[in-house]
Amino acid sequence: MSSPTNPVRVRFAPSPTGFLHIGGARTALFNWLFARHNKGIFILRIEDTDEVRSTEDSVRGILDSMSWLGLDWDEGPLTEGLNPVQMFPPKTLGEIPPAVVMGKAIISGTAATKGDFGPYFQMQRLDKYQASCDQLIQSGKAYPCYCTPEEVQKMRELAELSKRPPKYDGTCRNLTAEQRQQKETEGRKKSVRFKTPMEGSVNFTDLVNGAMHFETLLLEDFVILKTSGVPTYNFACVVDDHLMEISHVIRGDDHLSNTPRQILIFEALGWALPQYAHLAMIKGSDGARLSKRHGATSVMEYREAGYLPDVLLNYLALLGWGTEDSQQIFTKQEMIDKFLLERCVTSPAMFDPAKLTWMNGEYLRKKTVSEVADLAKPFFTAKALDVIPRTRLEQAIALEHEKIKLLTDVPKLTDFLLWDVFEYREEPVNKVLRAAGAAEILKEIKQRLTALEPFTAETVEKTCKDLAKERGVKNGATYHPLRVAVSGRTEGPSLFHMVEFLGKALTLQRIERAQALLNQPSASSFQPPAPEGLKG
RNA sequence: GCCCUCAUCGUCUAGCGGUUUAGGACGCUGCCCUCUCAAGGCAGAGAUCACGGGUUCGAAUCCCGUUGGGGGCACCA
């Protein structure tokens, strides 16, 4: 699709009025995939023309999220050198290694950008919008409007009452020079409205949705320049898409009905149209557009919850796009190679956290223990990282590897292996340790393990098996009490590898604790002594 | 209210007029493996392709309508 004379140039244009959310990330991803697939340019443009809701924090947050996801942009704000955002991880996780703070954003006021089509913050491009606006007024395709918001509101209500479309009534559309002069001398504030053709239609072909048709009649004379001199979305968007030589506009289909307005502006200015591709929305579990009430919606929240950026990308790609063979797991390169706008789906998709989580586990299982340890570091406390030797950490992770779905699982799944403080759960204690004969067997196991040399998974297993055989009981009758005694729970890693990991001293100590516990009348809340750190 | 848009298992999707007893994935159930939990393997339940009309020898696939969902109708983007 790209050629030297007409290269693919796409943009992701978020407004900094909040963190980057799942829907925005999906739009960014599809633009990025399209650009990379076509060896084109991916631009990040900040649409900060909302004077009341735009915030610097949002800009930083968006840049951070984009960086974390690995959606690198060829043109747009620079991310080096200034105020890193300290939103991650949450304070409860303790200090984080510097390496984890990835995104370093800057704010629009002093923004440094890269690319030859900048600046990439719209508030720094006001002169360009003004110039195009002047051009429209001069050619009679736009006009100053002196109506107040209250007056416009009244017009709409009136129109609604008489069952006409609630449109601006065109009061200022055909003002004479004198009338205009009078409004000016009255000191009325001036906005600029686009003179929407009274008849005709706008037709275009959407790369995803196909042929589109809109009647111009239904559109009102919309504002393109606010009284503040700041452009509205539809106007700024068109001017920038033209000036930045955007070839394809890929965005959510909530913008579909904005497209005719934008096309009208393009035509009034005599500019060539980009191609359009509108993506179906992402819905929450109740079918409504994904929002906060559906749970986590910001990219940062998923980062904090222990999801991998590549997983989020992979999962998001599946929401609205698919291959002929229904492939589920993609490397980034595979996504780039296979991505086609033509294969984007037109129906809205529901966001399914369960599948996302499955995919995260799938990715994590394919990683080496060392990689998982590195990735999980931010989720351990600084103290844990300081006290626990790296090899120890990796061994513990290896024991639980296939069970890890989220990076936040790593500390949870390994705590009883790495620390002396852990809970003896009531149910297993009652069911397994208090079972008939269990105490006796535990005592015997302890005796034999005390003398055991060398103390390995194999020798411990043999010890248990031999004991079972001598007693004429099933192997399980020795395994289960030992498991609960050393871990406080019935589920966990391979018993003998776990025992080998703990080592003889710790194993014996834990068995003693379990025995002490059994001597207490109610075992429900055994509290071991204060933490002594890691032993063994 | 008006405009736009969508409609295949609970969910994400494959399917582009006959190869379909509608395929894959998540989730769910069962079995196997097994020292538990997972992971893995196998099997299964689950979709009259929203509904109603056409077109056609033949429709999930094309057309029309209905219903339902989503989006939009701002000096917000």
Coordinates of C-alpha atoms (C1' of nucleotides) in Angstrom, one line a residue:
Chain A
M1 CA 0.0 0.0 0.0
S2 CA 2.9 2.3 0.5
S3 CA 4.9 3.8 -2.3
P4 CA 7.8 6.3 -2.4
T5 CA 5.5 9.0 -3.7
N6 CA 2.6 8.3 -1.4
P7 CA 3.9 6.8 1.8
V8 CA 1.7 5.5 4.6
R9 CA 1.5 8.0 7.4
V10 CA -0.9 7.2 10.2
R11 CA -1.4 8.8 13.6
F12 CA -2.8 8.0 17.0
A13 CA -4.3 11.2 18.4
P14 CA -5.4 10.9 22.0
S15 CA -6.7 13.8 24.0
P16 CA -4.9 14.1 27.3
T17 CA -8.0 14.1 29.5
G18 CA -7.2 10.9 31.3
F19 CA -5.0 7.8 31.2
L20 CA -4.6 5.7 28.2
H21 CA -7.5 3.2 28.3
I22 CA -8.0 -0.2 26.7
G23 CA -9.9 1.2 23.7
G24 CA -7.3 3.9 23.0
A25 CA -4.6 1.3 23.3
R26 CA -6.3 -0.8 20.7
T27 CA -6.6 2.1 18.3
A28 CA -3.0 3.0 18.9
L29 CA -2.0 -0.7 18.3
F30 CA -3.9 -1.0 15.0
N31 CA -2.4 2.3 13.7
W32 CA 1.0 1.1 14.8
L33 CA 0.5 -2.4 13.2
F34 CA -0.7 -0.8 9.9
A35 CA 2.3 1.6 9.8
R36 CA 4.9 -1.1 10.6
H37 CA 3.2 -3.6 8.1
N38 CA 3.4 -1.0 5.4
K39 CA 6.8 0.4 6.3
G40 CA 5.1 3.7 7.0
I41 CA 5.3 6.3 9.6
F42 CA 3.5 6.2 13.0
I43 CA 2.8 9.6 14.5
L44 CA 1.7 10.4 18.0
R45 CA -0.3 13.7 18.1
I46 CA -1.6 15.2 21.3
E47 CA -5.0 16.7 20.9
D48 CA -5.0 19.0 23.9
T49 CA -7.5 21.5 22.7
D50 CA -9.9 20.8 25.5
E51 CA -8.9 23.7 27.6
V52 CA -10.6 22.6 30.8
R53 CA -10.0 18.9 30.9
S54 CA -6.5 18.4 29.4
T55 CA -3.8 17.8 32.0
E56 CA -0.1 17.3 32.0
D57 CA -0.4 14.2 34.0
S58 CA -2.5 12.7 31.3
V59 CA 0.1 13.5 28.7
R60 CA 2.7 11.8 30.8
G61 CA 0.5 8.9 31.5
I62 CA -0.3 8.3 27.8
L63 CA 3.3 8.5 26.8
D64 CA 4.3 6.2 29.6
S65 CA 1.6 3.7 28.6
M66 CA 2.6 3.8 25.0
S67 CA 6.3 3.3 25.9
W68 CA 5.5 0.4 28.2
L69 CA 3.4 -1.2 25.5
G70 CA 6.3 -0.8 23.1
L71 CA 4.2 1.2 20.6
D72 CA 7.1 3.4 19.5
W73 CA 6.2 6.4 17.4
D74 CA 8.3 7.9 14.6
E75 CA 7.1 11.4 15.1
G76 CA 5.6 13.1 18.1
P77 CA 6.6 14.1 21.6
L78 CA 10.0 13.2 22.9
T79 CA 10.1 11.0 26.0
E80 CA 13.7 11.4 27.1
G81 CA 15.2 13.5 29.9
L82 CA 12.3 14.9 31.8
N83 CA 10.1 14.2 34.8
P84 CA 9.5 10.4 34.9
V85 CA 6.1 9.5 36.0
Q86 CA 6.0 7.7 39.3
M87 CA 2.6 6.1 39.0
F88 CA 3.9 2.6 39.1
P89 CA 4.0 0.4 41.0
P90 CA 1.6 1.3 43.7
K91 CA 3.2 2.2 47.0
T92 CA 2.2 -1.0 48.7
L93 CA 4.7 -2.8 46.5
G94 CA 7.6 -0.9 48.0
E95 CA 10.5 0.6 46.2
I96 CA 11.1 -0.3 42.6
P97 CA 14.3 -0.7 40.7
P98 CA 15.0 2.3 38.5
A99 CA 14.9 0.1 35.4
V100 CA 11.2 -0.3 35.8
V101 CA 10.5 3.4 35.4
M102 CA 10.3 3.3 31.6
G103 CA 8.3 6.2 30.3
K104 CA 9.7 9.6 30.8
A105 CA 7.3 12.2 29.5
I106 CA 7.4 15.9 29.1
I107 CA 4.7 18.4 29.1
S108 CA 3.2 20.3 26.3
G109 CA 4.4 23.8 27.5
T110 CA 8.0 23.0 26.8
A111 CA 7.5 20.0 24.6
A112 CA 10.4 18.8 22.6
T113 CA 9.3 16.7 19.6
K114 CA 10.8 14.7 16.8
G115 CA 9.6 14.7 13.2
D116 CA 9.4 17.3 10.5
F117 CA 5.7 18.0 10.7
G118 CA 5.6 19.3 14.3
P119 CA 4.8 20.6 16.7
Y120 CA 2.7 17.6 17.7
F121 CA 0.8 19.3 20.5
Q122 CA -2.3 21.0 19.0
M123 CA -2.1 23.9 21.4
Q124 CA 1.2 24.8 19.8
R125 CA -0.4 24.9 16.3
L126 CA -3.0 27.6 16.9
D127 CA -1.5 29.8 14.1
K128 CA -2.1 27.0 11.6
Y129 CA -5.8 26.6 12.5
Q130 CA -6.2 30.4 12.5
A131 CA -4.8 30.6 9.0
S132 CA -7.0 27.9 7.6
C133 CA -10.0 29.4 9.3
D134 CA -9.2 32.8 7.7
Q135 CA -9.1 31.1 4.4
L136 CA -12.5 29.6 4.9
I137 CA -14.0 32.9 5.9
Q138 CA -12.5 34.7 3.0
S139 CA -13.8 32.1 0.6
G140 CA -17.3 32.4 2.2
K141 CA -17.2 28.8 3.6
A142 CA -17.2 29.8 7.2
Y143 CA -18.6 32.8 9.1
P144 CA -18.2 34.5 12.4
C145 CA -21.0 33.8 14.8
Y146 CA -22.0 36.1 17.6
C147 CA -24.6 33.9 19.3
T148 CA -24.1 33.0 22.9
P149 CA -24.2 29.3 24.0
E150 CA -27.5 30.2 25.8
E151 CA -29.0 31.5 22.6
V152 CA -27.9 28.4 20.6
Q153 CA -29.3 26.2 23.3
K154 CA -32.7 28.0 22.9
M155 CA -32.7 27.5 19.2
R156 CA -32.1 23.8 19.6
E157 CA -34.9 23.4 22.1
L158 CA -37.3 25.4 19.8
A159 CA -36.4 23.3 16.9
E160 CA -37.0 20.2 18.9
L161 CA -40.4 21.4 20.0
S162 CA -41.5 21.9 16.4
K163 CA -40.1 18.5 15.6
R164 CA -37.3 19.7 13.5
P165 CA -33.7 18.5 13.9
P166 CA -32.1 20.4 16.8
K167 CA -29.7 22.5 14.7
Y168 CA -28.2 25.9 14.9
D169 CA -30.6 28.1 13.0
G170 CA -28.1 30.0 11.0
T171 CA -28.7 33.4 12.6
C172 CA -25.3 34.7 11.8
R173 CA -24.9 32.8 8.5
N174 CA -26.0 35.7 6.3
L175 CA -25.2 38.8 8.4
T176 CA -24.6 42.0 6.4
A177 CA -21.5 43.9 7.0
E178 CA -23.4 46.4 9.0
Q179 CA -25.1 43.8 11.2
R180 CA -21.7 42.3 11.8
Q181 CA -20.3 45.6 12.7
Q182 CA -23.1 46.2 15.2
K183 CA -22.5 42.9 16.9
E184 CA -18.9 43.7 17.2
T185 CA -19.5 47.1 18.7
E186 CA -21.9 45.4 21.2
G187 CA -18.8 43.6 22.3
R188 CA -20.2 40.2 21.6
K189 CA -17.8 37.3 21.6
K190 CA -17.1 35.7 18.2
S191 CA -16.8 32.1 17.3
V192 CA -16.5 30.8 13.8
R193 CA -19.0 28.4 12.2
F194 CA -18.6 26.2 9.1
K195 CA -21.1 26.9 6.4
T196 CA -22.5 23.4 5.9
P197 CA -24.1 23.0 2.4
M198 CA -27.9 22.9 2.6
E199 CA -28.1 20.0 0.2
G200 CA -26.1 17.2 -1.2
S201 CA -24.4 14.3 0.6
V202 CA -21.0 13.1 1.6
N203 CA -19.9 9.7 0.3
F204 CA -16.8 7.9 1.1
T205 CA -15.5 4.4 1.3
D206 CA -14.4 3.2 4.7
L207 CA -11.7 0.6 4.5
V208 CA -13.4 -1.5 7.2
N209 CA -17.1 -0.6 6.9
G210 CA -17.4 -0.1 3.1
A211 CA -19.5 2.5 1.4
M212 CA -20.7 5.3 3.6
H213 CA -23.4 7.9 2.8
F214 CA -24.5 10.9 4.9
E215 CA -27.0 13.6 4.0
T216 CA -25.6 17.1 4.5
L217 CA -29.0 18.4 5.4
L218 CA -28.8 16.7 8.8
L219 CA -25.7 18.5 9.7
E220 CA -25.7 21.9 11.4
D221 CA -23.3 24.8 10.9
F222 CA -20.9 23.6 13.5
V223 CA -18.3 25.6 15.3
I224 CA -14.7 25.3 14.0
L225 CA -13.1 28.0 16.1
K226 CA -14.2 28.6 19.7
T227 CA -14.5 32.2 21.1
S228 CA -11.2 31.5 22.8
G229 CA -9.6 31.1 19.4
V230 CA -8.9 27.5 20.0
P231 CA -10.2 25.1 17.3
T232 CA -12.7 22.4 17.9
Y233 CA -11.8 18.8 17.4
N234 CA -13.2 18.4 13.9
F235 CA -11.4 21.4 12.6
A236 CA -8.0 20.8 14.3
C237 CA -8.1 17.2 13.3
V238 CA -8.6 18.1 9.6
V239 CA -6.0 20.8 9.5
D240 CA -3.4 18.5 11.1
D241 CA -4.3 15.4 9.1
H242 CA -3.7 17.5 6.0
L243 CA -0.5 19.3 7.2
M244 CA 0.9 16.1 8.6
E245 CA 0.1 14.3 5.3
I246 CA -1.8 11.6 7.0
S247 CA -2.7 8.9 4.5
H248 CA -5.0 6.7 6.6
V249 CA -7.2 7.8 9.5
I250 CA -7.7 4.7 11.7
R251 CA -9.9 5.4 14.7
G252 CA -12.8 4.1 16.7
D253 CA -16.2 4.1 15.0
D254 CA -17.5 6.6 17.5
H255 CA -15.9 9.0 15.1
L256 CA -17.8 7.7 12.1
S257 CA -20.4 10.4 12.3
N258 CA -17.7 13.0 12.6
T259 CA -16.2 12.0 9.3
P260 CA -18.7 13.7 7.0
R261 CA -18.1 17.0 8.8
Q262 CA -14.4 16.5 8.4
I263 CA -14.7 15.6 4.8
L264 CA -16.7 18.8 4.2
I265 CA -13.9 20.8 5.7
F266 CA -11.3 19.0 3.6
E267 CA -13.3 19.8 0.5
A268 CA -13.9 23.4 1.4
L269 CA -10.1 23.9 1.8
G270 CA -9.4 22.1 -1.4
W271 CA -7.4 19.4 0.2
A272 CA -7.1 15.7 -0.8
L273 CA -8.9 13.2 1.5
P274 CA -7.1 10.6 3.6
Q275 CA -8.5 7.0 3.6
Y276 CA -10.7 6.2 6.5
A277 CA -10.9 3.0 8.6
H278 CA -13.3 2.9 11.5
L279 CA -12.8 0.2 14.2
A280 CA -15.8 -1.2 16.1
M281 CA -15.9 -0.3 19.8
I282 CA -14.8 -2.4 22.7
K283 CA -17.7 -3.3 25.0
G284 CA -17.7 -4.2 28.7
S285 CA -19.3 -7.3 30.1
D286 CA -22.8 -5.8 29.9
G287 CA -22.6 -4.8 26.3
A288 CA -22.2 -1.1 27.0
R289 CA -19.1 0.8 26.0
L290 CA -16.1 -0.2 28.1
S291 CA -15.8 2.2 31.1
K292 CA -14.6 2.4 34.6
R293 CA -17.6 0.6 36.0
H294 CA -16.5 -2.5 34.2
G295 CA -13.3 -2.7 36.3
A296 CA -9.8 -1.9 35.2
T297 CA -9.8 0.1 31.9
S298 CA -6.5 1.9 31.9
V299 CA -3.3 0.4 30.5
M300 CA -1.5 1.3 33.7
E301 CA -3.9 -0.8 35.8
Y302 CA -3.0 -3.9 33.8
R303 CA 0.6 -3.2 34.2
E304 CA 0.2 -3.0 37.9
A305 CA -1.9 -6.1 38.0
G306 CA 1.0 -8.1 36.5
Y307 CA 0.2 -8.4 32.8
L308 CA 2.9 -8.3 30.2
P309 CA 2.8 -5.6 27.6
D310 CA 3.1 -8.0 24.7
V311 CA 0.1 -10.0 26.1
L312 CA -2.0 -6.9 26.2
L313 CA -1.1 -6.2 22.6
N314 CA -1.7 -9.7 21.5
Y315 CA -5.1 -9.9 23.2
L316 CA -6.1 -6.4 22.0
A317 CA -5.2 -7.5 18.5
L318 CA -7.8 -10.2 18.7
L319 CA -10.5 -7.7 19.6
G320 CA -11.6 -6.7 16.2
W321 CA -9.1 -8.4 14.0
G322 CA -8.4 -12.0 13.2
T323 CA -6.6 -14.3 10.8
E324 CA -8.2 -16.9 8.6
D325 CA -6.9 -19.7 10.8
S326 CA -8.0 -18.1 14.0
Q327 CA -4.5 -17.9 15.3
Q328 CA -4.5 -16.8 18.9
I329 CA -0.9 -16.3 20.0
F330 CA 1.2 -13.9 17.9
T331 CA 4.7 -12.5 18.3
K332 CA 4.8 -8.8 17.5
Q333 CA 6.5 -9.5 14.2
E334 CA 3.8 -12.0 13.3
M335 CA 1.2 -9.4 14.0
I336 CA 2.9 -6.9 11.9
D337 CA 3.3 -9.3 9.1
K338 CA -0.2 -10.5 9.1
F339 CA -2.1 -7.4 10.0
L340 CA -4.6 -6.2 7.3
L341 CA -7.2 -3.5 7.7
E342 CA -9.4 -5.6 5.4
R343 CA -9.6 -8.3 8.1
C344 CA -10.8 -6.0 10.8
V345 CA -14.2 -6.9 12.1
T346 CA -17.2 -4.5 12.0
S347 CA -19.1 -5.7 15.0
P348 CA -18.2 -4.5 18.5
A349 CA -16.3 -6.9 20.8
M350 CA -16.6 -7.6 24.5
F351 CA -13.5 -7.3 26.6
D352 CA -12.9 -10.7 28.4
P353 CA -10.4 -10.4 31.3
A354 CA -10.4 -14.2 31.7
K355 CA -8.9 -14.8 28.2
L356 CA -6.4 -12.0 28.8
T357 CA -5.3 -13.8 32.0
W358 CA -5.0 -17.1 30.3
M359 CA -2.8 -15.6 27.6
N360 CA -0.6 -14.0 30.3
G361 CA 0.0 -17.4 31.8
E362 CA 0.7 -18.8 28.4
Y363 CA 3.4 -16.2 27.8
L364 CA 4.9 -16.6 31.2
R365 CA 5.2 -20.4 30.9
K366 CA 7.2 -20.0 27.8
K367 CA 9.7 -17.7 29.5
T368 CA 12.7 -18.9 31.4
V369 CA 12.8 -18.9 35.1
S370 CA 15.4 -16.1 35.0
E371 CA 13.2 -14.0 32.7
V372 CA 10.2 -14.5 35.0
A373 CA 12.4 -13.5 38.0
D374 CA 13.4 -10.3 36.2
L375 CA 9.8 -9.5 35.3
A376 CA 8.5 -10.2 38.7
K377 CA 11.1 -8.0 40.5
P378 CA 8.9 -4.9 40.7
F379 CA 6.3 -6.9 42.5
F380 CA 8.5 -7.9 45.4
T381 CA 9.3 -5.5 48.2
A382 CA 12.7 -3.9 48.3
K383 CA 13.4 -5.9 51.4
A384 CA 12.6 -9.2 49.7
L385 CA 14.8 -8.4 46.8
D386 CA 17.6 -7.5 49.3
V387 CA 17.3 -10.5 51.5
I388 CA 16.5 -13.3 49.1
P389 CA 19.4 -14.5 47.0
R390 CA 18.8 -14.5 43.3
T391 CA 19.4 -18.2 42.9
R392 CA 17.0 -18.9 45.7
L393 CA 14.3 -16.8 44.1
E394 CA 14.8 -18.5 40.8
Q395 CA 14.5 -22.0 42.4
A396 CA 11.3 -21.0 44.1
I397 CA 9.9 -19.7 40.8
A398 CA 10.9 -22.8 39.0
L399 CA 8.8 -24.8 41.5
E400 CA 5.7 -22.8 40.8
H401 CA 6.4 -21.8 37.2
E402 CA 3.5 -23.4 35.4
K403 CA 1.0 -22.0 38.0
I404 CA 2.0 -18.3 37.4
K405 CA -0.7 -16.4 35.5
L406 CA 0.2 -12.9 36.6
L407 CA 3.4 -11.4 37.7
T408 CA 1.6 -10.4 40.9
D409 CA 1.2 -14.2 41.5
V410 CA 4.9 -14.7 41.9
P411 CA 5.3 -13.2 45.4
K412 CA 2.0 -14.9 46.4
L413 CA 2.9 -18.3 45.1
T414 CA 6.4 -18.3 46.5
D415 CA 6.0 -16.6 49.9
F416 CA 5.8 -19.8 51.9
L417 CA 8.9 -21.1 50.1
L418 CA 11.0 -17.9 50.6
W419 CA 9.8 -16.8 54.1
D420 CA 9.5 -18.5 57.5
V421 CA 6.2 -16.8 58.2
F422 CA 3.3 -18.5 56.5
E423 CA -0.1 -19.6 57.5
Y424 CA -1.1 -23.2 58.4
R425 CA -4.5 -23.3 56.9
E426 CA -7.2 -24.7 59.0
E427 CA -8.8 -27.1 56.6
P428 CA -5.7 -29.1 55.6
V429 CA -4.5 -29.2 59.1
N430 CA -7.7 -30.7 60.3
K431 CA -8.2 -33.0 57.4
V432 CA -4.6 -34.2 56.8
L433 CA -2.5 -33.6 60.0
R434 CA -5.3 -34.6 62.4
A435 CA -6.2 -37.6 60.3
A436 CA -5.8 -41.0 62.1
G437 CA -2.2 -42.0 62.3
A438 CA -0.9 -38.9 60.7
A439 CA 0.8 -37.6 63.8
E440 CA 2.6 -40.9 64.3
I441 CA 3.8 -41.0 60.7
L442 CA 5.0 -37.4 60.9
K443 CA 7.0 -38.2 64.0
E444 CA 8.6 -41.2 62.2
I445 CA 9.3 -39.1 59.0
K446 CA 11.0 -36.5 61.1
Q447 CA 13.2 -39.1 62.8
R448 CA 14.3 -40.6 59.5
L449 CA 14.8 -37.3 57.8
T450 CA 17.0 -36.1 60.7
A451 CA 19.4 -38.9 59.9
L452 CA 19.1 -38.7 56.1
E453 CA 22.2 -38.0 54.1
P454 CA 22.3 -36.8 51.4
F455 CA 19.1 -34.8 51.7
T456 CA 17.7 -34.7 48.2
A457 CA 14.4 -35.1 46.4
E458 CA 15.2 -38.7 45.6
T459 CA 16.3 -39.7 49.1
V460 CA 13.4 -38.0 50.8
E461 CA 11.0 -39.7 48.4
K462 CA 12.6 -43.1 49.1
T463 CA 12.4 -42.4 52.8
C464 CA 8.6 -41.8 52.5
K465 CA 8.0 -44.8 50.3
D466 CA 10.0 -47.1 52.5
L467 CA 8.1 -45.9 55.5
A468 CA 4.7 -46.4 53.8
K469 CA 5.7 -49.9 52.8
E470 CA 6.8 -50.9 56.3
R471 CA 3.6 -49.5 57.7
G472 CA 1.5 -51.1 55.0
V473 CA -0.1 -47.8 54.0
K474 CA -0.4 -46.0 50.8
N475 CA 2.4 -43.7 49.8
G476 CA 0.0 -40.8 50.1
A477 CA -0.4 -41.5 53.8
T478 CA 3.2 -40.3 54.2
Y479 CA 3.3 -37.6 51.4
H480 CA 0.3 -35.6 52.5
P481 CA 1.1 -35.0 56.1
L482 CA 4.7 -34.1 55.1
R483 CA 3.3 -31.6 52.6
V484 CA 1.0 -29.9 55.0
A485 CA 3.6 -29.9 57.7
V486 CA 6.2 -28.1 55.6
S487 CA 3.9 -25.8 53.7
G488 CA 0.7 -25.4 55.7
R489 CA -1.4 -26.2 52.6
T490 CA -2.4 -29.1 50.4
E491 CA -1.7 -27.6 47.1
G492 CA 1.8 -26.7 46.0
P493 CA 4.8 -27.8 44.0
S494 CA 6.2 -31.3 43.7
L495 CA 6.6 -32.4 47.3
F496 CA 10.1 -33.8 47.2
H497 CA 11.6 -30.9 45.2
M498 CA 10.0 -28.5 47.6
V499 CA 11.5 -30.3 50.5
E500 CA 14.9 -30.4 48.9
F501 CA 14.6 -26.7 48.2
L502 CA 13.8 -26.0 51.9
G503 CA 16.7 -28.1 53.0
K504 CA 17.0 -30.4 56.0
A505 CA 17.1 -27.8 58.7
L506 CA 14.1 -25.8 57.6
T507 CA 12.1 -29.0 56.8
L508 CA 12.7 -30.4 60.3
Q509 CA 11.9 -27.0 61.9
R510 CA 8.6 -26.8 60.0
I511 CA 7.7 -30.3 61.0
E512 CA 8.3 -29.4 64.6
R513 CA 6.0 -26.4 64.2
A514 CA 3.3 -28.6 62.8
Q515 CA 3.7 -31.0 65.7
A516 CA 3.4 -28.1 68.1
L517 CA 0.3 -27.0 66.3
L518 CA -1.2 -30.4 66.7
N519 CA -0.8 -30.2 70.4
Q520 CA -2.9 -27.0 70.6
P521 CA -6.6 -27.7 71.0
S522 CA -7.6 -25.4 68.2
A523 CA -5.3 -25.2 65.3
S524 CA -7.0 -22.7 63.2
S525 CA -4.7 -19.7 63.7
F526 CA -1.3 -20.9 64.5
Q527 CA 1.1 -18.0 64.6
P528 CA 4.7 -18.9 64.2
P529 CA 7.4 -16.8 65.9
A530 CA 8.5 -13.5 64.5
P531 CA 10.2 -13.6 61.1
E532 CA 13.8 -14.6 61.2
G533 CA 14.4 -14.0 57.6
L534 CA 15.4 -16.7 55.2
K535 CA 17.2 -19.8 56.5
G536 CA 18.7 -22.8 54.8
Chain B
rG1 C1' -36.7 11.9 18.3
rC2 C1' -33.2 11.9 14.0
rC3 C1' -28.7 9.8 11.6
rC4 C1' -25.0 6.0 11.3
rU5 C1' -23.8 1.1 12.4
rC6 C1' -23.7 -4.1 13.9
rA7 C1' -26.0 -9.2 14.7
rU8 C1' -22.3 -17.2 14.1
rC9 C1' -21.5 -21.4 20.8
rG10 C1' -21.6 -17.6 27.5
rU11 C1' -17.1 -14.6 25.3
rC12 C1' -13.4 -13.5 21.0
rU13 C1' -13.8 -15.3 16.2
rA14 C1' -13.3 -18.6 11.2
rG15 C1' -16.8 -18.8 7.3
rC16 C1' -17.3 -14.7 1.8
rG17 C1' -23.7 -19.5 -2.5
rG18 C1' -22.8 -26.0 -2.7
rU19 C1' -16.2 -29.0 0.3
rU20 C1' -20.4 -27.5 7.0
rU21 C1' -23.0 -33.4 10.7
rA22 C1' -20.9 -24.6 11.1
rG23 C1' -14.0 -24.8 12.4
rG24 C1' -10.5 -22.6 16.2
rA25 C1' -9.6 -20.0 21.0
rC26 C1' -11.1 -18.5 26.2
rG27 C1' -14.3 -20.3 29.9
rC28 C1' -17.1 -24.8 31.6
rU29 C1' -17.6 -30.5 32.4
rG30 C1' -15.4 -35.3 32.5
rC31 C1' -11.3 -38.7 31.8
rC32 C1' -6.0 -39.6 31.6
rC33 C1' -1.2 -38.3 33.7
rU34 C1' -0.1 -37.7 39.0
rC35 C1' 2.4 -36.9 45.9
rU36 C1' -1.5 -32.2 46.0
rC37 C1' -2.3 -27.8 43.0
rA38 C1' -1.2 -26.6 38.3
rA39 C1' 0.6 -27.6 33.5
rG40 C1' -0.1 -31.2 29.6
rG41 C1' -3.1 -34.9 26.7
rC42 C1' -7.9 -36.7 25.4
rA43 C1' -13.1 -36.3 25.3
rG44 C1' -17.6 -33.6 25.9
rA45 C1' -21.5 -30.0 26.6
rG46 C1' -22.4 -25.5 24.2
rA47 C1' -24.6 -21.8 17.8
rU48 C1' -32.4 -24.1 14.9
rC49 C1' -25.8 -18.9 12.2
rA50 C1' -31.4 -12.7 16.1
rC51 C1' -36.4 -13.1 13.7
rG52 C1' -39.6 -12.8 9.2
rG53 C1' -39.9 -12.6 4.2
rG54 C1' -37.7 -13.0 -0.6
rU55 C1' -33.6 -14.3 -4.7
rU56 C1' -31.6 -19.3 -6.1
rC57 C1' -31.7 -26.0 -8.0
rG58 C1' -29.2 -24.7 -3.3
rA59 C1' -28.1 -19.3 1.8
rA60 C1' -24.8 -18.5 8.0
rU61 C1' -23.2 -16.5 3.3
rC62 C1' -27.1 -12.1 -1.6
rC63 C1' -31.7 -8.6 -1.1
rC64 C1' -35.8 -6.3 1.9
rG65 C1' -38.2 -5.7 6.5
rU66 C1' -38.6 -6.4 11.9
rU67 C1' -36.4 -6.7 16.6
rG68 C1' -32.3 -6.1 19.6
rG69 C1' -27.3 -4.0 20.7
rG70 C1' -23.7 -0.1 20.0
rG71 C1' -22.2 4.8 18.4
rG72 C1' -23.3 9.9 17.2
rC73 C1' -26.4 14.3 17.1
rA74 C1' -21.7 20.3 22.1
rC75 C1' -17.8 26.7 21.7
rC76 C1' -15.7 17.5 24.5
rA77 C1' -12.5 15.1 21.9

